[in-house]
Amino acid sequence: MIDAPFLLSIIIIMPLLLAVGVVVSVTQRVAIKIAPWAALPALLAGLLLDDGKLQLPGMLINSYLLFDHTGRLFLLMSAILWLATGLLHQAHSGALYAQQKIVFKLLAMTGCFFMSLAGDVLMFMTATTLTGYSLYGLLAQEKNTTTREAVNVMLVVLVVSDIVLFELLQLLGMHAVSVDFIAMRQAFVITEQMNVQFGLLLFGLGAKIGLLGLHFWLIPVFITSHLALRPALISFVFSAGFIGWLRLFPLGEVHYPAIGELLQWGAWLMLGYALLLGVRQIHRRGVLAVLLMIVTALWLSIVAAILIQPELWLSLNRNLVSAVTQMGLVLSALMIGQGLHKHKPAWKHRYALTLWLAIFLLTVAPISLVSHFVSVNSLTVASLWIGAGLMMFILWRTHFMLLAAAEASSKSGGHKMRHTDSSVTHYLFSGLVLVGLMTAVPNLKMLSMFTVFSLFLLLGSMLVLAWLTRFYKPTEPSQLMSGFIMQQFKQGRSMIMEMTQYLDIYSNRLQKSIKKRFSPIFVLSHFSRYERSLNRWSVALIIMVLIGLLVSVQGLLNQ
Amino acid sequence: MNWHTWIPLFVVVSSLLPGLIIFGLPEERVGLRTILNLTGAVIKLLLVSWMIWGVYQGDHFETRVALLPDLDLVLRAGPLALFFVALSTILWLVTTIYAIGYLEGSPNRSRFFGFFSLCVTATVGVALAGNLITFLLFYELLTLATYPLIVHRGTDTARRAGQTYLRYTIFGGALILLGTVWLYQLTGTLEFTPRGFLTHIDPQHYPALKIIFVLLIAGLGVKAALFPLHGWLPQAMVAPAPVSALLHAVAVVKAGAFGIVRVVYDVFGVEFSADLGVTTPLAWIAAFTIIYGSLRALFQDDLKRRLAFSTVSQVSYIALGVAIAGPIATIGGVVHLVHQGLMKITLFFCAGNLAETLGIHKVSEMNGVGRRMPWTMAAFTVGALGMIGAPPVAGFISKWYLGVGALEAGQDWVLLVLMGSSLLNCAYFLPILYSAWFKPTPKSWPEEHHFGRQETAWALLLPPLITALMALAAGLMTGLPFSPLEWAKIIAEREFYQP
Amino acid sequence: MGGLLSDAHWGVLLILLPLFGGLCSFLWPGAVKFIGLATVSAVALSVVGLGDQLLTTGVYHHAVGGWGAPLGIDLYADGLSLFMLMVNALVGLGVSIYALDYFDQGEARRFWPLWLLLLGGLNALFLSADIFNLYVTLEIVGLAGVGLASLSRSGAALDGAMRYLMATLLGSLCYLLGVALLYHSAGTVDIPLLAERLESTPPVWAALGLICAGLALKTALFPLHFWLPKAHASASAPVSALLSALVVKASFYILLRLWLEIFSVRTEGVDDLLGALGMAAIIWGSLQALQQTRLKLMIAYSTVSQMGYLFLVFPLAAAGAFSAWSAVAYLILSHALAKSSMFLVAGNLMHFGGHDRIADLDRAVQRLPITVGAFALAGVSIMGLPPSGGFIGKWLLLNEALNQGRWDLVIVMMIGGVLAAAYIFKVLGFAFTQAPVTHEPKGVPAIMEWSALLLAVAAIVLGFLASPLMLILGIGETVQLMGAGQ
């Protein structure tokens, strides 16, 4: 392992240089060729570099790059996912595609790496905003209006959550001695308004990982995003959401049973709602969005458990991070792979095997954490098991529904996938699942025989349940985004617009009326009459005599 | 002859002299006029950097000329003065290049550049003023120098805009004159002293001091576009782009905000004005202006009017930072003086480019402009993101310090104002970016001019890029020794909160 | 050379030179321009000489013809009179240079003798030490002014001049009656002797009433300003400049001189009356100026308004004497320079466009940049904006008013400044408009433009010369007598 922290800066500089290369016409051709492989240095660094810290002298307010276990795992995940995005982009949209897209892609990639390496709060905020805006730039390239609308809602949610996060950081900034994460975490502990700050944190970070109430943008964006962008989307969502929790929130140092209880019930509520959504959702990627909500629910229940018993955190830390990255990788694999079997009948068996492995890996991740909570917190254990079960059920059900639909459509001639060459997707699908397996290895060692046995039992029962309900189709297809939320959003916007429009019109009218009433000409026209009278000799003589008299009388008076 | 006493005067004269010569130049002497302008700007830049280096070492630069038997004109280069002088000098150089490109072939340019140099002389004078009487002198000179620039086009709307501008500024000037004379009569001195010179006044004068504070801030508020007195700014947008860029982003509006900083810190002293209880109303007015400006900006279809209302709201950040009587909030307010200048001038340059190259004046006409003029729109995006407070660009640093300062001073409500203002900024800047980058380009532009391969003339394209890069660097490289933030810290600790 | 300079009788020279010059220009009309200019520059030099003499030896006192005070005529010059002589010299020089090119041969023959006679009368007025001599010089100045006003022989000019003649004669008649009463009660006409002998008896009060009314009429104080606009507007440009800048100030000088030396101790109510009339004049004059559509009428009404500022000295003179009247002296000088420059500008525009309607002043900026620049600079001084002499005068007066807590004066001065800005920028606004060029304009000779600019620049530079000028104002015993305020 090389101990050279300055190499960390190469990870960020490389994509930026490429972005500049793409923009400058001279080096455009070369830069576009290298662009897909821009994530390589990050991957190598993630594998080879030791943990370390790189101080950036001039940057922001004494900021530095931090490379520790969490950073390494998330960096590896982002690097792999961005590599997949690069390859997919090149495979699917031919050699030269819009220059604008590549620039946005490179900027988003830099942002993601920045997020995992950021050592201080402002650097993290910069990275989140940079990725958010450039990813929006990528997603908004779509032509049809429904995608545009969904992506606009995403931008609004992202921007609002960024502002809320910024306010939280300012609240902490007052007490923190400096802007880096350690000081911020201490500030979290010192301040007394813990619930206000936790609420802001929940809102700020939850908006990105589909917290209940802020989840409405998740399903439409997952469904409508272009094939090549899906891994990038997962990488952004996981990094922006979970790194924030791990770095900012003082897990294991703060003991708040009250908030823990509340959070636990919130997690249960989310699981129930996810079940409802999962059943009604027919689109294969919409289901994956629901899965992300389940993952968030599990995450919240774990955080709740740690809030109740802070001492759990020390042992749990490393496993939790690897479990999360493992789920991220598998989810992105499913994002690409789901529904591939239609296009390559020959690879049907390999696809089925990889799908089974993927589903197994996805569900084993939460189960591997159960051993930490077995004797301590039964509620968390229950929620973990239920979460895993739910995931299995929903995945199997969609798989069987797709098989049923495939049979129906194969009779009616089926439709060819738009892109001819899907082999790249296949390899990436299985590749991602394998990487997911590698990250899962340390967790798998923790599994006791009993849990493995009960896991297979659960797998079998969920399989049967899914097989039975494969023909149940929700009556009306769920729209891209639940209509109610969209109406609220539109009405709210038009109401604000009207209210402020009225302010604009009213102040213009006020200005005009003031100008008309107090215009000098109007006031002065009175005076001209008096002026004419003053010009006559008789009046002038009378006034002169008056002044003379006044002066002399004055003298007599104060004799 | 000790150099230190004459450099401030040379700085003021270095733009006055070219200005007067340019007035005399006939219209077609373009080359000579450009040389005069640029040499004036470069000389001023050198002198200012010499003074910055000197002041950093602790030297003392002051020019004193007797005006009245016991009152004299003082030009003193303190840290705060140099902060504003550096900003206006750099941006004057950039705007001159832009103006040369923008006014290519338009009538009476000698008059324009003459008044342009006079205006910068006044701004530098306002910055370097050592006492309230010198400040008032250059403040009124600024009004006189900017009026001809606003009515430069000579159209009827320009004349009316000029009239409203005068109606506000002359009224403001009268208020400041009254306040100054009354203060002079009460205290006998008008020198700017670091923690104010009013602490030894006996309490029975306090009501009078309150009224004087209201008079001075109302007078300055006219140019700093505080709420009731901001009416002239949107109408003054009828002026050509370089005028609205330099004047309404840097010179005129900043002179007002800079004046407020001077009055609160160097005349009243921030603790004294806090005890006097005058800073809280100022904070409320500034907060209301921030929200009002953004709300009004939501609906201006004309791009420059929208930017004008955004200026109205952004300049009140400085007043808010000053009104929250806390050291960190001061740093936030003072550093926003430079950051807002850099970002806003970029936006106005881009608006000028769009108007000059494609004839676009309305936001609704900006669909797909990103494809036709990518570099200009990239600069516009950097400026807009800065305004919103998105991290890499300079805006977020001043918002960070304002927020933390407000909390530290116990004024939590300010955080809500900042949050609301950021949301409103997004509401009126992001749609512009969205329609510029992602909407399809229309079939034809209102009046398109082609400049060969690049999107527009070099003189029009370079300035916005330079200022956008400076805004980005001010945001990203705040740690460096001579960055705006470090200098604001020097100001805060040397000038306002001496132990 | 120093010796000769210091003891020569500059005062006598100041009076004789213009009279002699006027005589010569009358006899040799051919060389009238050369003689006129030579005389005016000689007068200016002698004022400098007198100034130097006063600075070295203090007050200048000279009994004409060797007879003493009660009988003979005394010449007397202190800080205030030197200052007024400076006003004469500066404005005289500027207007004379302008007049060289303004008048054709016929008019020049009649202009120069009258103008030099007027100059002589003014110098004599500022140097005389007794009230009867003041009457004589006042009469000369009045009649010369009327002669000049009727120079352009147009209908309006003659009507204006006639009205001006009537007003002048009425005013000086009242003043003469007042002098007679004073002579009757005190037995002398010499001002210092009068100051000792007068006590408050009915005839003295009647004299004070008559003098105040007469001089108020001649200075066109607010209700009695009816004759000024027509006379000044219809006269030719250099003449109206002289009338506005110098003649109107002469009668004010007499009122101020008498007030400071004789009456100030015994008058409580009267100074407030004059102050109130002054305030009314400021507001009324500005409002009327705002309404005018012709430039020269507007400038004339602006004179009415600015004279109101001068009358504000009387309520303040009782307590802070020196600082009050030094402020007013400063205002007199800056107003004289600025107003004369404005009238010369109006002359240029009339000469150029054939009309002086404000609304049609379009494009004046491009075609006559120097003239409009002069108007702007003069306007800055009239408004009292900082870099100008007007500002210093306004600042000193405001300071004095605040010292004595006279809030009404402060507010009126503020409103006056804003209204002045209103009507000046109304004109400047129209100078920038782009209306198409309709008629073929007549070119304006460079001298006329540059002389207007020089006067305006002098008004601005005055703003920076405050401390040396205050020294000059401080000479002479008028300060010690009432120096209580200092």
mmCIF file of C-alpha atoms in Angstrom, chain A residues 499-517, chain B residues 164 168 227 230-235 292-293 295-302 305-306 309:
data_model
loop_
_atom_site.group_PDB
_atom_site.id
_atom_site.type_symbol
_atom_site.label_atom_id
_atom_site.label_comp_id
_atom_site.label_asym_id
_atom_site.label_seq_id
_atom_site.Cartn_x
_atom_site.Cartn_y
_atom_site.Cartn_z
ATOM 1 C CA MET A 499 -49.376 36.652 -4.597
ATOM 2 C CA THR A 500 -46.051 38.217 -5.592
ATOM 3 C CA GLN A 501 -47.383 39.247 -9.015
ATOM 4 C CA TYR A 502 -50.035 41.257 -7.184
ATOM 5 C CA LEU A 503 -47.243 42.910 -5.119
ATOM 6 C CA ASP A 504 -45.484 43.885 -8.373
ATOM 7 C CA ILE A 505 -48.605 45.356 -10.010
ATOM 8 C CA TYR A 506 -49.650 47.170 -6.821
ATOM 9 C CA SER A 507 -46.251 48.875 -6.317
ATOM 10 C CA ASN A 508 -46.178 49.999 -9.969
ATOM 11 C CA ARG A 509 -49.681 51.471 -9.635
ATOM 12 C CA LEU A 510 -48.678 53.166 -6.352
ATOM 13 C CA GLN A 511 -45.645 54.768 -7.998
ATOM 14 C CA LYS A 512 -47.729 56.112 -10.890
ATOM 15 C CA SER A 513 -50.387 57.597 -8.608
ATOM 16 C CA ILE A 514 -47.726 59.301 -6.444
ATOM 17 C CA LYS A 515 -46.105 60.735 -9.555
ATOM 18 C CA LYS A 516 -49.439 62.030 -10.860
ATOM 19 C CA ARG A 517 -50.669 63.578 -7.611
ATOM 20 C CA THR B 164 -36.104 60.108 -10.839
ATOM 21 C CA TYR B 168 -33.825 60.542 -4.947
ATOM 22 C CA PHE B 227 -36.431 49.655 0.800
ATOM 23 C CA HIS B 230 -34.787 52.051 -4.022
ATOM 24 C CA GLY B 231 -37.195 53.306 -6.726
ATOM 25 C CA TRP B 232 -34.502 54.823 -8.916
ATOM 26 C CA LEU B 233 -32.380 51.689 -9.400
ATOM 27 C CA PRO B 234 -34.655 49.650 -11.676
ATOM 28 C CA GLN B 235 -35.440 52.716 -13.776
ATOM 29 C CA TYR B 292 -38.785 42.687 -1.072
ATOM 30 C CA GLY B 293 -36.032 42.976 -3.699
ATOM 31 C CA LEU B 295 -39.877 39.133 -4.529
ATOM 32 C CA ARG B 296 -39.990 41.993 -7.024
ATOM 33 C CA ALA B 297 -37.200 40.393 -9.075
ATOM 34 C CA LEU B 298 -39.323 37.267 -9.544
ATOM 35 C CA PHE B 299 -41.532 39.005 -12.068
ATOM 36 C CA GLN B 300 -39.370 41.275 -14.135
ATOM 37 C CA ASP B 301 -39.349 39.891 -17.646
ATOM 38 C CA ASP B 302 -36.725 42.454 -18.640
ATOM 39 C CA ARG B 305 -34.605 45.062 -14.413
ATOM 40 C CA ARG B 306 -34.512 41.637 -12.784
ATOM 41 C CA PHE B 309 -34.003 44.251 -8.221
#
